[in-house]
PDB file of C-alpha atoms in Angstrom:
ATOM      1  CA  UNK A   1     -11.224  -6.449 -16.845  1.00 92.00           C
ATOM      2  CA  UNK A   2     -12.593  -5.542 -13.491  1.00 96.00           C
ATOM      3  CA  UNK A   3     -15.053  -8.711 -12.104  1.00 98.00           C
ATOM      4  CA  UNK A   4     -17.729  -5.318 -11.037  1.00 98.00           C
ATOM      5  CA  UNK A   5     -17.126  -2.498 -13.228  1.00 98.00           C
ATOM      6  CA  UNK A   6     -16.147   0.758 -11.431  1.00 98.00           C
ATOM      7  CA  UNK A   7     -18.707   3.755 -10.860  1.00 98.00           C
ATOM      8  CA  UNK A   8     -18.128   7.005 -12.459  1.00 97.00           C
ATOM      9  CA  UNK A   9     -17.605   9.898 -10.866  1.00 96.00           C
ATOM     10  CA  UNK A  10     -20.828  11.449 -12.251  1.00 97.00           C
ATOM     11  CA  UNK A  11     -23.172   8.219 -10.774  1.00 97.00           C
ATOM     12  CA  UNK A  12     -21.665   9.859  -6.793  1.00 97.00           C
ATOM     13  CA  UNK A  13     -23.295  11.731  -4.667  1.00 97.00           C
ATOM     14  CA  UNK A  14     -21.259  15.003  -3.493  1.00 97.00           C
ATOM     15  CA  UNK A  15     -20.591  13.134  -0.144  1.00 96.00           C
ATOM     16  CA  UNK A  16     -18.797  10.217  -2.332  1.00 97.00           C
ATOM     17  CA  UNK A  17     -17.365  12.615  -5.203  1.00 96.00           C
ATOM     18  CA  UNK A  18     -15.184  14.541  -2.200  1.00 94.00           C
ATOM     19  CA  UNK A  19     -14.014  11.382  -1.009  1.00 94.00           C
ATOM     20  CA  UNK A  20     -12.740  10.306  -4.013  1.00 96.00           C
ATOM     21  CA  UNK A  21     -11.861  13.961  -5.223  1.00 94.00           C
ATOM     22  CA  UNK A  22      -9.208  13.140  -1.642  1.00 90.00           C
ATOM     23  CA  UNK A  23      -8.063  10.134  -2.813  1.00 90.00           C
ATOM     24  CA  UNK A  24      -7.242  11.385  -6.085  1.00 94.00           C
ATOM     25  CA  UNK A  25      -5.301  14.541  -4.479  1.00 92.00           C
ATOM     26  CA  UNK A  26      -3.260  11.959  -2.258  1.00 90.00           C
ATOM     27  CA  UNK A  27      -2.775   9.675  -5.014  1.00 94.00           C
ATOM     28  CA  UNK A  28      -2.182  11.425  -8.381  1.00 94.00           C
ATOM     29  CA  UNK A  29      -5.224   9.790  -9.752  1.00 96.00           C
ATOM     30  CA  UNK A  30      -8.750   8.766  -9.524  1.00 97.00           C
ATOM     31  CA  UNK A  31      -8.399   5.003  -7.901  1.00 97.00           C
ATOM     32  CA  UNK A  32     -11.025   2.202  -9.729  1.00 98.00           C
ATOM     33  CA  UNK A  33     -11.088  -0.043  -6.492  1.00 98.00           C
ATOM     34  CA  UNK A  34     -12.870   3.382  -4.676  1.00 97.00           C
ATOM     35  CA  UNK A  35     -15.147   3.904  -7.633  1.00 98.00           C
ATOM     36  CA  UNK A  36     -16.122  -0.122  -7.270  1.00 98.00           C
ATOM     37  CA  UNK A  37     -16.154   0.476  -3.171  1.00 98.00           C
ATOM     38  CA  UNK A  38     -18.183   3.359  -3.623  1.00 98.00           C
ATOM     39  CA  UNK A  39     -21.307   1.025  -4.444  1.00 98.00           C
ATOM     40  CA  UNK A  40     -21.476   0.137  -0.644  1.00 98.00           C
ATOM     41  CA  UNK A  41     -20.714   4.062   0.725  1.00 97.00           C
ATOM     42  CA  UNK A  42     -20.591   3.145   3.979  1.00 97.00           C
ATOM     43  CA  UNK A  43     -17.281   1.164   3.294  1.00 97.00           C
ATOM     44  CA  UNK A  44     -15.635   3.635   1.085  1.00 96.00           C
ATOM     45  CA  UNK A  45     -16.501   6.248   3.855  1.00 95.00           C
ATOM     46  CA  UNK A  46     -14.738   3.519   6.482  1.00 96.00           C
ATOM     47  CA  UNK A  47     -11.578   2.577   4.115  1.00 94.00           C
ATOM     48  CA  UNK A  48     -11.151   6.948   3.616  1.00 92.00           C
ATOM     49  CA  UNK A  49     -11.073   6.865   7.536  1.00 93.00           C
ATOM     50  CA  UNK A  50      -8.691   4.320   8.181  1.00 95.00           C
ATOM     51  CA  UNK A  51      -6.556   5.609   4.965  1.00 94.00           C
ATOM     52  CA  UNK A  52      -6.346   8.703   6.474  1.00 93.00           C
ATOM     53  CA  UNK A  53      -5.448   7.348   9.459  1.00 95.00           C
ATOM     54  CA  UNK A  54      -2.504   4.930   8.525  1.00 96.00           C
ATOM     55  CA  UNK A  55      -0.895   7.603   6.579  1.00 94.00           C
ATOM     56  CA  UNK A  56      -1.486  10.838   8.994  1.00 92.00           C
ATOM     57  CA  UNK A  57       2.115  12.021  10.102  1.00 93.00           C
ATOM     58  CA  UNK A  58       3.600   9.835  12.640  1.00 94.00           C
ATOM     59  CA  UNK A  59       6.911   9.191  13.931  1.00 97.00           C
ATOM     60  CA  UNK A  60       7.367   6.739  10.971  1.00 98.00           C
ATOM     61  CA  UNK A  61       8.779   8.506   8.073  1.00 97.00           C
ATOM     62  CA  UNK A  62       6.000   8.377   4.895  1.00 97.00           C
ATOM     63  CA  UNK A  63       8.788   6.943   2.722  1.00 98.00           C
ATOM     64  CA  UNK A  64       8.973   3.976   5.084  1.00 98.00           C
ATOM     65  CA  UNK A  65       5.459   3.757   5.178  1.00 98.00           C
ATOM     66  CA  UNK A  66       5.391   3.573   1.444  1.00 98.00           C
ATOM     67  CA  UNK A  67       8.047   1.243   1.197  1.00 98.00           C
ATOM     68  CA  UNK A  68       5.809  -1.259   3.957  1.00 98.00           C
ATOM     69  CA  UNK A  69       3.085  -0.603   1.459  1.00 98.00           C
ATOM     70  CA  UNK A  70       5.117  -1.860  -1.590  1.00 98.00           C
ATOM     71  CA  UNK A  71       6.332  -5.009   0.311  1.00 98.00           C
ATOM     72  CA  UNK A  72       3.058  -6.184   1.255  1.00 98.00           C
ATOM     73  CA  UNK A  73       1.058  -5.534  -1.991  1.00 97.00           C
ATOM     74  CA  UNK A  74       4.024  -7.564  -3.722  1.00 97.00           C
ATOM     75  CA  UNK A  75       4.722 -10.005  -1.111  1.00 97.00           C
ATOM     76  CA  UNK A  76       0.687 -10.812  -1.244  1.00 96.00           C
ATOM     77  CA  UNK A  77       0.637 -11.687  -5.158  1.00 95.00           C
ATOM     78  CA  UNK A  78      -1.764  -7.957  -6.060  1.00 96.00           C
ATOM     79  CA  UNK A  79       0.226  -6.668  -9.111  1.00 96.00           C
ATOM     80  CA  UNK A  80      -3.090  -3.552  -8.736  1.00 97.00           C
ATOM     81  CA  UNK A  81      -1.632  -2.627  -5.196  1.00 98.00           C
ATOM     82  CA  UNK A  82       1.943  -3.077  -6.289  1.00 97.00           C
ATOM     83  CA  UNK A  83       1.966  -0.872  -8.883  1.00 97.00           C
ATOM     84  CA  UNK A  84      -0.572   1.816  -6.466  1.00 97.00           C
ATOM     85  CA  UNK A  85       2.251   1.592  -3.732  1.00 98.00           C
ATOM     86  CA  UNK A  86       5.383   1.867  -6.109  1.00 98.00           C
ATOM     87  CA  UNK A  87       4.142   5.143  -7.664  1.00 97.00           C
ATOM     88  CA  UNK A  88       3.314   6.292  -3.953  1.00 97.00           C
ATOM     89  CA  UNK A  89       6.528   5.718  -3.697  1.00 98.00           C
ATOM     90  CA  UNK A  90       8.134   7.663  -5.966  1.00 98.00           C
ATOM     91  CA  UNK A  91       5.717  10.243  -5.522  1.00 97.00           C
ATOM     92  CA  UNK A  92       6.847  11.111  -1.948  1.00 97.00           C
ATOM     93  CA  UNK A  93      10.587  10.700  -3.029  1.00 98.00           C
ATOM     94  CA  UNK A  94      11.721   7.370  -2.466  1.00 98.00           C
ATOM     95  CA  UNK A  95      14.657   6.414  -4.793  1.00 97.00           C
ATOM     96  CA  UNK A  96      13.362   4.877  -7.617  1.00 97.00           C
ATOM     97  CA  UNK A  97      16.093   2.483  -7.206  1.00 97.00           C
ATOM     98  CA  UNK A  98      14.573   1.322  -3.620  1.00 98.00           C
ATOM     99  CA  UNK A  99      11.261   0.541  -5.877  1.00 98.00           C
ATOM    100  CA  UNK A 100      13.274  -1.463  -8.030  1.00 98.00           C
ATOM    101  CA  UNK A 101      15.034  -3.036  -5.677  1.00 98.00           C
ATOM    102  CA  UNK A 102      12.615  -4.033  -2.803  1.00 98.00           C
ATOM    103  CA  UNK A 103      12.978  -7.509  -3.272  1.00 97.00           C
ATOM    104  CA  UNK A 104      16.630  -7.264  -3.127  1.00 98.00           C
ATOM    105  CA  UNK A 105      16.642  -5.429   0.258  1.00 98.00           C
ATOM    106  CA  UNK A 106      17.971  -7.880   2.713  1.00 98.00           C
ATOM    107  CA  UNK A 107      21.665  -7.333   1.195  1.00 98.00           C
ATOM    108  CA  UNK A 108      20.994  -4.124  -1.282  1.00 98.00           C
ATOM    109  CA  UNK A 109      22.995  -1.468   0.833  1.00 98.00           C
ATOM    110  CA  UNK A 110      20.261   1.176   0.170  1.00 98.00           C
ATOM    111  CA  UNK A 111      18.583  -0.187   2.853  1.00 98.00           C
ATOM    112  CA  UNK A 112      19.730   0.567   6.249  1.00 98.00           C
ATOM    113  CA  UNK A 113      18.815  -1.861   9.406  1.00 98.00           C
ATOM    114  CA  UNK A 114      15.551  -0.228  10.320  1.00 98.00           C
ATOM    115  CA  UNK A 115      14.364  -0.579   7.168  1.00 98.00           C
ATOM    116  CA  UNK A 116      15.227  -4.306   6.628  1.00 98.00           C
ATOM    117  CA  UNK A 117      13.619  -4.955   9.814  1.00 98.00           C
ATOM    118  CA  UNK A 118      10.196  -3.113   8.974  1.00 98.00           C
ATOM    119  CA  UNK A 119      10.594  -5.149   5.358  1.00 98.00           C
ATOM    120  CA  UNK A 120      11.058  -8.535   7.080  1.00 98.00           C
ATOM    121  CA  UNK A 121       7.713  -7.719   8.751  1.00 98.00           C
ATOM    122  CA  UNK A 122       6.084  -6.473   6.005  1.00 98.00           C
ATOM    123  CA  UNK A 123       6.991  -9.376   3.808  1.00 98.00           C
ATOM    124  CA  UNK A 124       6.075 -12.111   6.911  1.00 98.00           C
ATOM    125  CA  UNK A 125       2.822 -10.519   8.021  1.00 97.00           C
ATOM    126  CA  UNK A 126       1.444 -10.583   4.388  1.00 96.00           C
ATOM    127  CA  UNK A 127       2.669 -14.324   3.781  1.00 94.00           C
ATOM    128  CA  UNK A 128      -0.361 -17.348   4.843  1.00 90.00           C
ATOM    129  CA  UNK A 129      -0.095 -18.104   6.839  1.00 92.00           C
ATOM    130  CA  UNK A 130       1.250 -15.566   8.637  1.00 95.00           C
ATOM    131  CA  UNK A 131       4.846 -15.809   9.310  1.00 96.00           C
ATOM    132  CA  UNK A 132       5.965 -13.313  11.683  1.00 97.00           C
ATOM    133  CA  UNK A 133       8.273 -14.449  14.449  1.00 97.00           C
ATOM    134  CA  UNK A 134       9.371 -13.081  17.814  1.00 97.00           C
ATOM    135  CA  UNK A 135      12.391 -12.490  16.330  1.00 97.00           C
ATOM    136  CA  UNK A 136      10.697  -9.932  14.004  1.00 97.00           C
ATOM    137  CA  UNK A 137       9.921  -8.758  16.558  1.00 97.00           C
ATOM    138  CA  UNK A 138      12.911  -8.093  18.513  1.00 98.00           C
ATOM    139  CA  UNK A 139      14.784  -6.773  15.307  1.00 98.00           C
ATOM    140  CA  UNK A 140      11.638  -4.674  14.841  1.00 98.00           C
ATOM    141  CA  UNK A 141      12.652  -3.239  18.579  1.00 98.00           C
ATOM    142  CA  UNK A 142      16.370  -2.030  17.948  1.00 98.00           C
ATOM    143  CA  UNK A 143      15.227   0.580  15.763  1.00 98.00           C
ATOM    144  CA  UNK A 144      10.924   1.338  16.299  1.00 98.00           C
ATOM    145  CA  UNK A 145       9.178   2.011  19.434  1.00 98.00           C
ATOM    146  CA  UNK A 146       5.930   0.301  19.829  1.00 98.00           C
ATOM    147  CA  UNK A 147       4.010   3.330  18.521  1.00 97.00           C
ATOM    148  CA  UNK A 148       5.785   3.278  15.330  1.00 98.00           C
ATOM    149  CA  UNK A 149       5.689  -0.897  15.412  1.00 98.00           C
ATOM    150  CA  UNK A 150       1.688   0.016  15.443  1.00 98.00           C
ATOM    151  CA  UNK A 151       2.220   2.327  12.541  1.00 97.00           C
ATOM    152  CA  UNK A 152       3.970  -0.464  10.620  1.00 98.00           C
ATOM    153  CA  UNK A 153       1.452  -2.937  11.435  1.00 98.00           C
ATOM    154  CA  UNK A 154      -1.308  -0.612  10.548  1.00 98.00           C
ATOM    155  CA  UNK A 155       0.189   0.098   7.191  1.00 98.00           C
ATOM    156  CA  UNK A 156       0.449  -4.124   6.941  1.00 98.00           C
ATOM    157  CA  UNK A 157      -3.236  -4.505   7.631  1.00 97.00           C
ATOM    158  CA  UNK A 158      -4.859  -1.721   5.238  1.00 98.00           C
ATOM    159  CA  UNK A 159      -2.826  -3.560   2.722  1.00 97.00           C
ATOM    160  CA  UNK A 160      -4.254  -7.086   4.095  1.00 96.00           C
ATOM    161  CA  UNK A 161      -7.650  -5.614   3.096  1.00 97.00           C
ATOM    162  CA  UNK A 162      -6.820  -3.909   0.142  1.00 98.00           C
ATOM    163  CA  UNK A 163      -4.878  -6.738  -1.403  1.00 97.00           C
ATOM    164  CA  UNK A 164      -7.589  -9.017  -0.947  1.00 97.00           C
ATOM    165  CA  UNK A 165     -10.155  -6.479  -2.522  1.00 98.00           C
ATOM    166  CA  UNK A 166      -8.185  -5.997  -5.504  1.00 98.00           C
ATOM    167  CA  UNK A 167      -7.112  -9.581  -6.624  1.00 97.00           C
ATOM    168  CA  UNK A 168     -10.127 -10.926  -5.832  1.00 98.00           C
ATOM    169  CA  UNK A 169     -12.139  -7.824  -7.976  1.00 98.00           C
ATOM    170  CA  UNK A 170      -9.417  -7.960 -10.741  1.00 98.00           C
ATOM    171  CA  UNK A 171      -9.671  -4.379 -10.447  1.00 98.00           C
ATOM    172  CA  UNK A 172      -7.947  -2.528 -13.481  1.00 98.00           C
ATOM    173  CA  UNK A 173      -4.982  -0.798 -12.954  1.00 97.00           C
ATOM    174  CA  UNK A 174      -5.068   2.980 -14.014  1.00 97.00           C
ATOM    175  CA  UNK A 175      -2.751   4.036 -16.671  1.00 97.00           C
ATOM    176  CA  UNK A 176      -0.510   6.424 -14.303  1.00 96.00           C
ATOM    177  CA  UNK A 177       0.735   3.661 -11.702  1.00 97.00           C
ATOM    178  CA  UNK A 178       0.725   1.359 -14.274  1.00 96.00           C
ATOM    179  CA  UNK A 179       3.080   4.020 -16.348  1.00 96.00           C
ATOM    180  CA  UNK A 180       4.861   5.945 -13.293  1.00 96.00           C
ATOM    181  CA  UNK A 181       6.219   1.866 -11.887  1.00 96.00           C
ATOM    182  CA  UNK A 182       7.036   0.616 -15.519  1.00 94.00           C
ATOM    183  CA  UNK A 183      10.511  -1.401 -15.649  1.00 92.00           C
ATOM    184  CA  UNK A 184      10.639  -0.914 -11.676  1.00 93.00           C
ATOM    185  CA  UNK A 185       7.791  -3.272 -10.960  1.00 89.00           C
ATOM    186  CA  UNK A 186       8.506  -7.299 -11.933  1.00 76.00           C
TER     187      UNK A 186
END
């Protein structure tokens, strides 16, 4: 049971309502960590900006993106964000066998080099402390520019945040992730 029970969508203003009426169209669902957020608007209103912003179209694919996503919810210990970023996952067509597999990437030949190397830093940069290396780094390098490292990163850090939100709150997990990740998720 969530620590701070969510809001409904009823107790929102019309400013808050569209903002979560957006993250419901991105994610499939209405999200319980916005509905708790939205009792301090001014950081739901934030979080929908830098959302939007992480996951506008780049020149890192959205499937990658999602994939970051999934590594750093699970590599940070938030089963909530695991199971949000596995069914964003699927939902933009990643193989459900890459969901089921992401902790198996560093040999599973789904994965190609680029995407082992954005995994490696996904999976350091949400360990404490922090483990990234210079060596990430340079993998990182053969295959992303620095604009897409920042898009990489910035998918890392929203999940930094969110992570920390979610454990923390012991926000409940809705019933589609929770039902779109089942048997992929462990």
């Amino acid at each position: 049971m969530s620590r701070i029970e969510p809001l409904t969508l009823t107790q929102l203003d019309a400013e808050l309502q569209a903002i979560m009426s957006a993250g419901e169209d991105m994610m499939g669902f209405t999200p319980n960590d916005g509905l708790i957020m939205a009792r301090k608007p001014a950081l739901l209103k934030a979080l929908l900006g830098l959302v939007q912003a992480v996951y506008e179209p780049g020149s890192v694919p959205i499937g990658l993106k999602k994939l970051v996503a999934l590594m750093t919810s699970s590599a940070s210990g938030c089963r909530y964000c695991e199971a949000h970023t596995g069914f964003g996952a699927l939902r933009v067509g990643v193989d459900e066998n890459k969901v089921a597999a992401i902790w198996e990437y560093p040999t599973h030949p789904l994965f190609d080099a680029a995407e082992r190397a954005a995994l490696d830093l996904a999976r350091n940069a949400a360990m404490v402390p922090n483990a990234v290396t210079d060596q990430d780094f340079a993998a990182l390098r053969e295959h992303f520019t620095d604009e897409q490292i920042i898009e990489l990163v910035g998918v890392i850090s929203l999940f930094g945040f969110l992570t920390r939100w979610n454990a923390t709150l012991a926000t409940d997990l809705e019933a589609e992730p929770e039902d779109g990740v089942q048997g992929l998720i462990k």
